[in-house]
Coordinates of C-alpha atoms and ligand atoms in Angstrom, one line a residue:
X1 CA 33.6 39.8 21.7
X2 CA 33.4 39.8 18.1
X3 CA 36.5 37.7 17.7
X4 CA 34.7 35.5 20.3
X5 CA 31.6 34.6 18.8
X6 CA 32.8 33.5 15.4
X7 CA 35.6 31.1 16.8
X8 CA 32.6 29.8 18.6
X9 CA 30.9 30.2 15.0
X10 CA 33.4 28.0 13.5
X11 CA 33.6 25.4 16.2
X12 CA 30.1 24.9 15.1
X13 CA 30.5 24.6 11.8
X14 CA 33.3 22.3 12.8
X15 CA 31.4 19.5 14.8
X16 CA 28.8 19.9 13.0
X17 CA 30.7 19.2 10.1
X18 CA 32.5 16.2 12.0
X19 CA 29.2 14.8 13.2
X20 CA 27.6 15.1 9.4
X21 CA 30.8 13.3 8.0
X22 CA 30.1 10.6 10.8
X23 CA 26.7 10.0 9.5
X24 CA 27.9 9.5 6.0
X25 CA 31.1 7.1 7.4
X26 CA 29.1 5.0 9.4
X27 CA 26.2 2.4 8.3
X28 CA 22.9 4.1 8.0
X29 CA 21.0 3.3 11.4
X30 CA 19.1 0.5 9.5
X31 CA 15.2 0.7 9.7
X32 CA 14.0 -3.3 8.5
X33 CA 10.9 -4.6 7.4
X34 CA 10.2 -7.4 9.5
X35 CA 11.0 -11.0 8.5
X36 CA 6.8 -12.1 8.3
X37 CA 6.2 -8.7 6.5
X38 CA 4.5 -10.1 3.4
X39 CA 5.9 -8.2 0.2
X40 CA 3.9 -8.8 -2.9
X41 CA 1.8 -7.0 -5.7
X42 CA -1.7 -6.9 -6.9
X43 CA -3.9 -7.0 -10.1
X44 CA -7.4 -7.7 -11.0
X45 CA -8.8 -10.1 -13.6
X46 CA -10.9 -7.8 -15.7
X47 CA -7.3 -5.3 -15.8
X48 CA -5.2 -8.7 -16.8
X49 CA -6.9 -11.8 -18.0
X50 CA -8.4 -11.1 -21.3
X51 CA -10.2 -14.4 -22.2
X52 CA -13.1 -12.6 -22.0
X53 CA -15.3 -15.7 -23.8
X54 CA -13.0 -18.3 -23.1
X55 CA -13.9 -21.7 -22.5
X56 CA -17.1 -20.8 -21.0
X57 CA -16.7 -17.8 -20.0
X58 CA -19.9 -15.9 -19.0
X59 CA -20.2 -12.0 -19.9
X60 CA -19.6 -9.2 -17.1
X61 CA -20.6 -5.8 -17.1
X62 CA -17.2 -4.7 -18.2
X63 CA -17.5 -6.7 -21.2
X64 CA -20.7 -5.7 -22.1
X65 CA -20.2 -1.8 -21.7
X66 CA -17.0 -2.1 -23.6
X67 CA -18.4 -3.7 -26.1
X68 CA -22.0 -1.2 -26.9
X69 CA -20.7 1.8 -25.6
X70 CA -16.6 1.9 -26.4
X71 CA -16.9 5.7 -26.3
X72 CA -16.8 5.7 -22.6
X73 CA -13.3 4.2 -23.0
X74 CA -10.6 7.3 -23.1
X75 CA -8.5 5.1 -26.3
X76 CA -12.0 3.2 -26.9
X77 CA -10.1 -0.5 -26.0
X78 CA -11.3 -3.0 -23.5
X79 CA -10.2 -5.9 -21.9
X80 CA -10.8 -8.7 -24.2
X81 CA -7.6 -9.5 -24.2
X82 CA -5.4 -7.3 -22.1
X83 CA -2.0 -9.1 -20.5
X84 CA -3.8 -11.9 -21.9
X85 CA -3.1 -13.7 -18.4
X86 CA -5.5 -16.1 -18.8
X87 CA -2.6 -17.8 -20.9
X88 CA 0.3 -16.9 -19.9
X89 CA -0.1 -17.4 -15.9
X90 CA 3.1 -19.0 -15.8
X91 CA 5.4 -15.8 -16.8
X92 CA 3.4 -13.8 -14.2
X93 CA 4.3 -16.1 -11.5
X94 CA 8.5 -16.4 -12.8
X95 CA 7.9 -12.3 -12.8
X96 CA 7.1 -12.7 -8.8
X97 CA 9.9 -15.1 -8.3
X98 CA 12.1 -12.4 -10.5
X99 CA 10.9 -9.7 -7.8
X100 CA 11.1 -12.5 -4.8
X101 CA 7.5 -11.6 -3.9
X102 CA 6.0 -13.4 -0.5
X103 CA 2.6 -12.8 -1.9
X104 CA 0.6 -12.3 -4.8
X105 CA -3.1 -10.5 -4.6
X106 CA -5.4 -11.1 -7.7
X107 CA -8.8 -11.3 -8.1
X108 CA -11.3 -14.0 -9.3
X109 CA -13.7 -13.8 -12.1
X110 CA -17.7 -14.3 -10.7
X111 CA -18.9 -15.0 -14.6
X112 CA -15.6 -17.4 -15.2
X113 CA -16.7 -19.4 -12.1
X114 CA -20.1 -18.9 -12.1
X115 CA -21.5 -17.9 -15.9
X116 CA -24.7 -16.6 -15.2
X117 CA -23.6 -15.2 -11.7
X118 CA -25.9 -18.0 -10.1
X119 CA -24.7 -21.2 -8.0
X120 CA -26.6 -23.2 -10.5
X121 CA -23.7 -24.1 -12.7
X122 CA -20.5 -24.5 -12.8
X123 CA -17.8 -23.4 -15.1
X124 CA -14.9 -26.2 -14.4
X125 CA -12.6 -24.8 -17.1
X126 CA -12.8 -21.7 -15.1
X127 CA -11.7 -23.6 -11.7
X128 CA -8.9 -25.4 -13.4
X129 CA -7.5 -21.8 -14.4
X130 CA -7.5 -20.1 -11.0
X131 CA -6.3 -24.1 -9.5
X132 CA -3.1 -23.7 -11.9
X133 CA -2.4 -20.4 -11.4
X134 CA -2.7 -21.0 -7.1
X135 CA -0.8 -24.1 -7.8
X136 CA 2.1 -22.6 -9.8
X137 CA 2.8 -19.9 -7.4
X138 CA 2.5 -22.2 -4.3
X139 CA 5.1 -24.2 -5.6
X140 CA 7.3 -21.1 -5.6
X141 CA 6.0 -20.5 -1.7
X142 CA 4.0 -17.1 -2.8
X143 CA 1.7 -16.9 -1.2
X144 CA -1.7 -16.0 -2.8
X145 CA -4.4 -13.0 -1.5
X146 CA -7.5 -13.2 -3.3
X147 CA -10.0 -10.8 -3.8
X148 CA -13.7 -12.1 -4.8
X149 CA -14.6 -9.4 -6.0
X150 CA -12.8 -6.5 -8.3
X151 CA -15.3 -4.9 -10.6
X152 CA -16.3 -7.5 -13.3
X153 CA -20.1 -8.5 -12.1
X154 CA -21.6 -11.1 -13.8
X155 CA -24.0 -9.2 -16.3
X156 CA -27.2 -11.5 -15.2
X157 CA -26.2 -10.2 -11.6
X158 CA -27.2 -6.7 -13.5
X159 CA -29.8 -7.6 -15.2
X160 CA -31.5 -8.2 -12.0
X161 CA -30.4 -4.9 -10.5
X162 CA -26.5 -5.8 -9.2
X163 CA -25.5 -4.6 -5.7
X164 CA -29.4 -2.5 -5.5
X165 CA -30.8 -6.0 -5.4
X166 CA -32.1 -6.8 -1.9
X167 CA -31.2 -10.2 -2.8
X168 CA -27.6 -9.1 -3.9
X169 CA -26.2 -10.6 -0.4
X170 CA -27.4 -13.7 -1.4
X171 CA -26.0 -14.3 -4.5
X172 CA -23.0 -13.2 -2.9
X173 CA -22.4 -15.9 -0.3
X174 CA -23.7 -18.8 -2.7
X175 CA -20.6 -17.5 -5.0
X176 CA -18.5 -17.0 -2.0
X177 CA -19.0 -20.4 -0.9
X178 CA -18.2 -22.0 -4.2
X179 CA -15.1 -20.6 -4.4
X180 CA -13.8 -20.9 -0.4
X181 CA -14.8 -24.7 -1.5
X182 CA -12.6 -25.0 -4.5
X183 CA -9.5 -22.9 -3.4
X184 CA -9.7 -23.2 0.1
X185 CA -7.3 -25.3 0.7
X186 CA -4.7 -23.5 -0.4
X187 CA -5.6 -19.7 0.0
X188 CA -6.1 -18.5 3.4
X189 CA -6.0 -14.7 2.5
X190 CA -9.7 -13.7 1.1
X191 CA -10.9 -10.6 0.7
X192 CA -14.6 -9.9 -0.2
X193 CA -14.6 -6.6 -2.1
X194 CA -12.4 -4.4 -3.6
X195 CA -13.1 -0.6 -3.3
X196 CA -16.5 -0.5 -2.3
X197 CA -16.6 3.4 -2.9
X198 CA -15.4 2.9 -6.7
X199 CA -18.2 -0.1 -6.8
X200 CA -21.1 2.1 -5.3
X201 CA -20.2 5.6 -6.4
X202 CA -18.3 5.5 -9.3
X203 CA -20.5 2.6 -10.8
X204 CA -24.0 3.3 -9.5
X205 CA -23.9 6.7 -8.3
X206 CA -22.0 8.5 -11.0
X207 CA -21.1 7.1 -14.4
X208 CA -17.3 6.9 -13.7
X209 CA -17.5 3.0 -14.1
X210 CA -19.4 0.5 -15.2
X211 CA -22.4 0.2 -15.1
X212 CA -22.7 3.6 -15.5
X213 CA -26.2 3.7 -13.6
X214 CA -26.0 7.9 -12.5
X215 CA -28.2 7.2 -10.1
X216 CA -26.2 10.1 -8.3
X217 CA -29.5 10.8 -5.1
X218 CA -29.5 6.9 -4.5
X219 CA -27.7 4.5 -6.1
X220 CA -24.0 4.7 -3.4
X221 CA -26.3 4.5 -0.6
X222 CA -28.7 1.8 -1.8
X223 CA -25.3 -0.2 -2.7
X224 CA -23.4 0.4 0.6
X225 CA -25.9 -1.4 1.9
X226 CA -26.2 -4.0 0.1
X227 CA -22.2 -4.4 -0.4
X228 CA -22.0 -4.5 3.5
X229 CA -24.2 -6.8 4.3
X230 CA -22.9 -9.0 1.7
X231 CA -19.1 -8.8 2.5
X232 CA -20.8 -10.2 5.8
X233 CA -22.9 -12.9 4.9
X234 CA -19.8 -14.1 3.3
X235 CA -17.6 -14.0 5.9
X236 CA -20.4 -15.2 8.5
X237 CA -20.0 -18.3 5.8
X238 CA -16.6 -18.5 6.3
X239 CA -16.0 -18.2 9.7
X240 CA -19.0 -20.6 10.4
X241 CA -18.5 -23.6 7.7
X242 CA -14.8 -23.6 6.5
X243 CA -12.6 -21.5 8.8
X244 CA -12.0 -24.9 11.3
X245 CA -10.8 -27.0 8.1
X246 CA -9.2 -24.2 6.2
X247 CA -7.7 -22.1 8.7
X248 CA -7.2 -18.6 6.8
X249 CA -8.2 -14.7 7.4
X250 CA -11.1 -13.2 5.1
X251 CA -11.6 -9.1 5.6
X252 CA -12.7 -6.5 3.0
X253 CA -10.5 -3.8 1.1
X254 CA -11.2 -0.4 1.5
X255 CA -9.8 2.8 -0.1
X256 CA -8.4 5.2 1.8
X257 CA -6.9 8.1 0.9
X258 CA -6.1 10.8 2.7
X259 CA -8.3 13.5 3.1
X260 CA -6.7 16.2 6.2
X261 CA -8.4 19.9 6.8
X262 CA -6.5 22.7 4.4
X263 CA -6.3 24.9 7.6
X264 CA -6.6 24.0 11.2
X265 CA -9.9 25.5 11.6
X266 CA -12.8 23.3 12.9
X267 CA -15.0 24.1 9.9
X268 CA -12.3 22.6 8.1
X269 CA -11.9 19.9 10.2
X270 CA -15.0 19.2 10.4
X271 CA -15.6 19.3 6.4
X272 CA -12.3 16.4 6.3
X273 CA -14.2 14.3 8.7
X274 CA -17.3 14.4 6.6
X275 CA -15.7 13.7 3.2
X276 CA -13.7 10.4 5.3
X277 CA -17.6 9.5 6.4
X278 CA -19.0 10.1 2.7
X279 CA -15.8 8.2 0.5
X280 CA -14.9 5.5 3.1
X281 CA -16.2 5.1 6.4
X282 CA -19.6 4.7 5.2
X283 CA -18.1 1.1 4.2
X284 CA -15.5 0.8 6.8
X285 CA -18.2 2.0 10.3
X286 CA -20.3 -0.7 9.8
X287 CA -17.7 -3.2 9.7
X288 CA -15.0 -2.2 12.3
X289 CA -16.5 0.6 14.6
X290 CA -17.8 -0.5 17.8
X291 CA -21.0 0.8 17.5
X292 CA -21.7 -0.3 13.9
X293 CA -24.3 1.3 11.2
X294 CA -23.3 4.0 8.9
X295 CA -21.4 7.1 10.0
X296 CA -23.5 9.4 12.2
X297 CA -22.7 13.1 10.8
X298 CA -23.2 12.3 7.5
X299 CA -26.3 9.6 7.9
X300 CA -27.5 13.3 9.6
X301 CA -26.4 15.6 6.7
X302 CA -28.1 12.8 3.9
X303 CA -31.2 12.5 6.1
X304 CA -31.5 16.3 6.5
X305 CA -30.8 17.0 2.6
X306 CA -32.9 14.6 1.5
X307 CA -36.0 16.4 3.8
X308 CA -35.2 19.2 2.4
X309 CA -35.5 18.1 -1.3
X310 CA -38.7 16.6 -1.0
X311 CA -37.9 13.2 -0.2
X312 CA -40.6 11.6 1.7
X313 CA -37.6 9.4 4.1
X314 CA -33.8 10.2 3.8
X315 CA -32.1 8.9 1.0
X316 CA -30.0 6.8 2.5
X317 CA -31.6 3.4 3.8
X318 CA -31.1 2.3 7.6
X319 CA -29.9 -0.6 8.6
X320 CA -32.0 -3.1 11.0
X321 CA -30.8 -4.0 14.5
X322 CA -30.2 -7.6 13.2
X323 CA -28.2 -6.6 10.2
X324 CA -26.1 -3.9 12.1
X325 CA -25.1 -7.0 14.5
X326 CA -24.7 -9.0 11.3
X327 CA -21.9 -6.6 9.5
X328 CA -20.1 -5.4 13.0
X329 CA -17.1 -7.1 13.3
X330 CA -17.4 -9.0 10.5
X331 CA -13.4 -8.1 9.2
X332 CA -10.4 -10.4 10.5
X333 CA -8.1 -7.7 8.4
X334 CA -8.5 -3.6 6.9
X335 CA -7.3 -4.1 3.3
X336 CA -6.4 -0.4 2.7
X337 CA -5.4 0.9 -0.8
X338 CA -3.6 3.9 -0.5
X339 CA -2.4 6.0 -3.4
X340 CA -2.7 10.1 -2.2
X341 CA -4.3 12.7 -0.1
X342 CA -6.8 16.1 -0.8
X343 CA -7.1 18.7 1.6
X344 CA -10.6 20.0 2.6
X345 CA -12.2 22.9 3.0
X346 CA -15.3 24.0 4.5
X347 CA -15.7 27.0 2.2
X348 CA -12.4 27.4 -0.5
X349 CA -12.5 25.4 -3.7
X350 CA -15.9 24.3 -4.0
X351 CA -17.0 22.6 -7.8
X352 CA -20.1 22.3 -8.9
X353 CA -22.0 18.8 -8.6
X354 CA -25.5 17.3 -9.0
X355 CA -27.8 19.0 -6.5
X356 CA -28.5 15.4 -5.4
X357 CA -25.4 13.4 -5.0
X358 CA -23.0 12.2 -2.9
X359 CA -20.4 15.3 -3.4
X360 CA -23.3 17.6 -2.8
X361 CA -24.8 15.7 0.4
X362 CA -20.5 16.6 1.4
X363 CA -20.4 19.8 0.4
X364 CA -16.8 20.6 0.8
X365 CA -14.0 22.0 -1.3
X366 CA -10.8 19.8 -2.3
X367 CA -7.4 21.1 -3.1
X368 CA -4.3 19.7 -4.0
X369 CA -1.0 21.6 -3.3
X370 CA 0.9 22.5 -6.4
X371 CA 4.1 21.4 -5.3
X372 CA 3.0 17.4 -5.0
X373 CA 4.1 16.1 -8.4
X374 CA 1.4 14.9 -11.0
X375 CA 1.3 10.9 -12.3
X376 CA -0.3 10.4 -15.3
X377 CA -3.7 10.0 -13.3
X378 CA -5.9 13.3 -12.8
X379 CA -6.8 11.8 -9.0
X380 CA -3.2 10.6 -8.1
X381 CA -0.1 13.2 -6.7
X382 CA 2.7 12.0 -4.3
X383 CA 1.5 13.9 -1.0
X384 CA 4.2 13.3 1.5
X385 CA 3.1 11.4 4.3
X386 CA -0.3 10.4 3.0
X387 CA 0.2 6.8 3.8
X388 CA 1.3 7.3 7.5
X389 CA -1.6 10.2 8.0
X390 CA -4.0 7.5 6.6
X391 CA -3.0 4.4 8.6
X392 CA -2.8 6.4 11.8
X393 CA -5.6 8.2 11.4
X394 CA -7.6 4.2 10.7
X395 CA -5.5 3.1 14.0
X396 CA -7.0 6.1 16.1
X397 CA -10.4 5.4 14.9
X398 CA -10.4 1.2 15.0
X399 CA -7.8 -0.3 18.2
X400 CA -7.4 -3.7 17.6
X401 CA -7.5 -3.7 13.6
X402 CA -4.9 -6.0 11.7
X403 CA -4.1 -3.6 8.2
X404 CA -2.6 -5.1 4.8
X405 CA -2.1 -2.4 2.0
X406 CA -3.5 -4.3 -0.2
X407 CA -2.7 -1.4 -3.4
X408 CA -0.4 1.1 -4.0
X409 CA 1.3 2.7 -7.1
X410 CA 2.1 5.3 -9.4
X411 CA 0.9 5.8 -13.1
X412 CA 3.0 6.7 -16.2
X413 CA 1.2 8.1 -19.7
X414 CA 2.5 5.5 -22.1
X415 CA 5.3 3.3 -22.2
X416 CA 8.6 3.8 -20.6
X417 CA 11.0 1.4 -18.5
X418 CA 12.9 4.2 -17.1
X419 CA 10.3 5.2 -14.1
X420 CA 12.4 7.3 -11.2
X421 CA 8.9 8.8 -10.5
X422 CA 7.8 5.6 -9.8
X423 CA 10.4 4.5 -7.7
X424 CA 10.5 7.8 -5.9
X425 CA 7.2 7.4 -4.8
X426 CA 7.4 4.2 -3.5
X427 CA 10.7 4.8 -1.3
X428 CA 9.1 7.7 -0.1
X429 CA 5.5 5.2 0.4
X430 CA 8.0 2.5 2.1
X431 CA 9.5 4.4 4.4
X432 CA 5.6 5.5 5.5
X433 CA 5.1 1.4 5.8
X434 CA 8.5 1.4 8.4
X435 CA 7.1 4.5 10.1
X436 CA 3.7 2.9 11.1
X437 CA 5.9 -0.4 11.7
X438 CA 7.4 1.9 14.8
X439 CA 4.4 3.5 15.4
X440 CA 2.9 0.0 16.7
X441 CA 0.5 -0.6 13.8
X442 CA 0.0 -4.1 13.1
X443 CA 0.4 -3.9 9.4
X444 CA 1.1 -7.4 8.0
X445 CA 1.7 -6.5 4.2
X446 CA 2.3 -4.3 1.2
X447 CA 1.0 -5.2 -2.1
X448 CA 2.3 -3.0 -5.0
X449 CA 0.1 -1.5 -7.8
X450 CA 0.8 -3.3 -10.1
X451 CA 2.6 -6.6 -11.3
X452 CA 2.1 -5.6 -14.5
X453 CA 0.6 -2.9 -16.7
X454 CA -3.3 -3.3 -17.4
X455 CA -6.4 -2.2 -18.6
X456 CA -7.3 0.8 -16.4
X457 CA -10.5 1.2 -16.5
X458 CA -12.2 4.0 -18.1
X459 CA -8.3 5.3 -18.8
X460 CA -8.1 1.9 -20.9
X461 CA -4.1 1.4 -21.4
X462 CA -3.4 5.1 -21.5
X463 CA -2.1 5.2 -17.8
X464 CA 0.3 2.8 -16.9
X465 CA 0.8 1.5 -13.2
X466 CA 3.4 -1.7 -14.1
X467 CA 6.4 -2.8 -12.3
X468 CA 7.0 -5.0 -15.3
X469 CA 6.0 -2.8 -18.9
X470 CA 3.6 -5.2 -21.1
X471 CA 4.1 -4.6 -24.9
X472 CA 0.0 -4.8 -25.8
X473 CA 0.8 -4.5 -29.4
X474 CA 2.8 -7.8 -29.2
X475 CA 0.5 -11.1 -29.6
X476 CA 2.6 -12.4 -27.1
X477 CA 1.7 -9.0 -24.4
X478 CA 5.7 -9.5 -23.9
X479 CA 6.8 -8.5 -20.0
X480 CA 9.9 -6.3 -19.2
X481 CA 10.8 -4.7 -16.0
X482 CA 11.1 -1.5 -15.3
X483 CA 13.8 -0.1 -13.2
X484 CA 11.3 -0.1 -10.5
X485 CA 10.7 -3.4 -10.4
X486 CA 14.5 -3.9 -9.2
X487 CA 14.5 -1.1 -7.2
X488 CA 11.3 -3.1 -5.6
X489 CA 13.2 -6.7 -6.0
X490 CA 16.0 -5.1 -3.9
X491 CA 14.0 -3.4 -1.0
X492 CA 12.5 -7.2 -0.6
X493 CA 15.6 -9.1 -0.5
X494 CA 17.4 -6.8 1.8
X495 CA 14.2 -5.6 3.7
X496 CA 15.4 -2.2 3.7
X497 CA 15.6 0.8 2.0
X498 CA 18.4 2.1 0.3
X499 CA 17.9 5.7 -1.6
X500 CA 20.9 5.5 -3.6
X501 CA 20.9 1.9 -4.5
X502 CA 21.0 1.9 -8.2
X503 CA 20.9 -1.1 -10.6
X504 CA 23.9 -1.2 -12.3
X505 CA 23.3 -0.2 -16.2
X506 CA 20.0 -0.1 -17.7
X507 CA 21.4 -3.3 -20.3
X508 CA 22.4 -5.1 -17.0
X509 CA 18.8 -4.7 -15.0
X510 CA 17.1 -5.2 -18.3
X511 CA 19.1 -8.4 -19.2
X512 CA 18.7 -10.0 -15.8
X513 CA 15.1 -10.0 -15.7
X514 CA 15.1 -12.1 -18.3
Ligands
NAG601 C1 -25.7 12.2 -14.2 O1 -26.8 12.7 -13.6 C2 -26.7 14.1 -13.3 C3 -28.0 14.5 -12.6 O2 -28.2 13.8 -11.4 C4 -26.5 14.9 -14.5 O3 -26.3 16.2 -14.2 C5 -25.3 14.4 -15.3 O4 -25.2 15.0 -16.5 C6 -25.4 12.9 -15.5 N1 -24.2 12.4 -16.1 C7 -24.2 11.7 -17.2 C8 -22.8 11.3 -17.7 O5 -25.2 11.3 -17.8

């Protein structure tokens, strides 16, 4: 018997051996990106232009925090100059053909347009800027995604009370219009806003970017309802005046990370679904649910809080009938930036936040597992899967939707052109893209964060997300790949993924990308 069972031990080990062997001999089964599958990368213009007074320029609220109140800054910079891309468009668009990108997303500047934020005037020089950087990378056949909006408001936008303005909307389409105008022709990708959870809660309901407001009982809910309505007044405008002529897509990008229940009770499933509601689907229901308005649970939890706390109505507003039928189905595309995932809890992990406040009106623990590795960023691990959890999870929840990821990407501390982080985490994010390729998704593109390194925010250049390195100290903000950006370069030319391809010497990938 005993004899027995380990010769069939040993055949085992034997086929299995044979079979493993075969694996290895034989071409990988090949998974491929499609040929349509637009590649590219994104930035925005406050994170690369610089030219912050340039040939008319008008001031945005970046500018002016960074310039009265540089302590907010973690290395006290700003972007007055950053990549300084304002002049050197041209090397950004050889560093796409370098990469053999199909698309580019970047954002344009309200108060380079528009000075004052208002329709009134004009700023030409402006135009000309964003019509020769289009221009250049048409000619190249990239093709260009633009965001309207990434951050920078005009400050006189502020001044008059920014996205808590009931006349925010407004201003928004007159700007909108302008610019589907001027660069309609050639861009047929628009999105409206970028992030609209960083815009309202990080800007006006915390003080994690600018403008700082802290309004932390208000100021997100005030301002998801202002930004929704918005996003649809301008694509009402359009989908009504220039889609016949110009023929292109216009949706909104969103961000969603992933946010799954830390066990499978349904407390904790519960608490996930809330904290989706409370970070992005109190953006993304209006907009793409069937039903429209603002999540239910959570409109429930605010309303019930806000009772509670003395509030005479709840503190977040209600939309009308009209203006719920005005922002439903106003998307043709989901731009999702995707960089990680949190588990919730019900009960576990619990920190302490402003007793009125968006975090508070959740009231749910986060954790993050110790094994995902750290980027330089405190919000950003590599969480296996997140991207396919987060793109299924949007396909469940909205049928018919049509997704771009319009951001993801890694962070490095400081300089540094050997990145195998980096390009771990995007194989590993790549292979989630072919996985909800399978899975019947219809996801049309993959932007990578970022072309370049930038101005981060409140992190200023201490965090690093670039496929290409940008010397800041240099007057010339001089570009060089990183090994990424061929690992990247290669992925798009071959549309598949190879773990082991390598460039061949660090001298030879440096050397070519110039
Ligand atoms: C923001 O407001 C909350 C109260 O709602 C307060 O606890 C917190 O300290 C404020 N933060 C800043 C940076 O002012």
């Amino acid at each position: 018997m005993r004899q027995h069972s380990n010769c069939v031990g040993e055949m085992t080990i034997i086929v299995l051996s044979l079979l493993l062997a075969l694996c290895y001999a034989s071409p990988r089964q090949e998974r491929r990106f499609p040929d349509d599958f637009l590649f590219g990368a994104a930035t925005a213009s406050y994170q690369i232009e610089g030219g912050w007074n340039a040939d008319g320029k008008g001031e945005n609220i970046w500018d002016r925090m960074t310039h009265t109140n540089p302590d907010v800054i973690k290395d006290k910079s700003n972007g007055d100059k950053a990549a300084n891309s304002y002049n050197n468009y041209a090397r950004d668009v050889e560093m796409m053909r370098e990469l053999g990108l199909n698309a580019y997303r970047f954002s344009i500047s309200w108060a380079r347009i528009l000075p004052n934020g208002l329709a009134n005037q004009i700023n030409e020089p402006g135009v000309e800027f964003y019509n020769n950087y289009i221009n250049e990378m048409l000619k190249y056949n990239i093709t260009p995604m633009v965001t309207l909006y990434h951050w920078d408001l005009p400050q006189k936008i502020q001044d008059l009370g920014g996205f808590l303005s009931p006349l925010f909307p407004e201003w928004f389409e007159d700007y909108a219009r302008i610019v589907f105008q001027r660069f309609g022709d050639r861009v047929k990708h628009w999105i409206t806003f970028n992030e609209p959870c960083e815009i309202c809660f990080e800007g006006y309901g915390s003080s994690a970017k600018a403008p700082i407001l802290n309004a932390t009982d208000v100021g997100t809910y005030m301002c998801a309802k202002q930004l929704v309505i918005a996003h649809a007044r301008a694509y009402h405008a359009y989908d009504k005046d220039y889609r016949s002529d110009q023929g292109g897509v216009c949706g909104i990008t969103i961000s969603v990370n992933w946010y799954g229940p830390l066990t499978d009770s349904e407390e904790d499933k519960f608490a996930a679904e809330i904290l989706r509601q409370a970070k992005w689907g109190i953006y993304a229901e209006p907009i793409f649910s069937e039903q429209g308005g603002f999540p239910k649970e959570f409109v429930e939890r605010v309303a019930k809080n806000s009772e509670e706390q003395g509030y005479p109505r709840s503190r977040m507003p209600e939309f009308s009938p009209e203006e719920i039928e005005l922002v439903r189905g106003s998307a043709d595309f989901f731009g999702v930036n995707h960089y990680t995932a949190v588990l919730i809890s019900a009960t576990e992990h619990k920190h302490w936040f402003p007793v009125s406040s968006l975090y508070a009106d959740a009231d749910v623990g986060m954790y993050t597992l110790p094994e995902w590795a750290s980027s330089a960023s405190d919000w950003l691990t590599f969480a296996p899967n997140s991207l396919l959890n987060s793109l299924s999870h949007l396909r469940n929840k909205y049928k018919d939707a049509v997704f771009y990821i319009t951001e993801n990407g890694w962070s490095q501390a400081g300089a540094g052109l050997e990145d195998d982080d980096r390009i771990s985490y995007y194989r590993s994010a790549l292979n989630n893209v072919l996985d909800s390729l399978e899975a019947g998704i219809k996801l049309k593109g993959y932007m990578a964060w970022s072309l370049l390194d930038n101005f981060e925010w409140m992190q200023g250049y201490t965090e690093r997300f670039g496929l290409y390195e940008v010397d800041f100290e240099s007057s010339e903000k001089t570009r060089t790949p990183r090994k990424s950006a061929f690992i990247y370069k290669e992925i798009i030319r071959s549309r598949t993924i190879d773990p082991e391809y390598e460039p061949p010497t660090r001298t030879m990938w440096i050397d070519e990308g110039h």
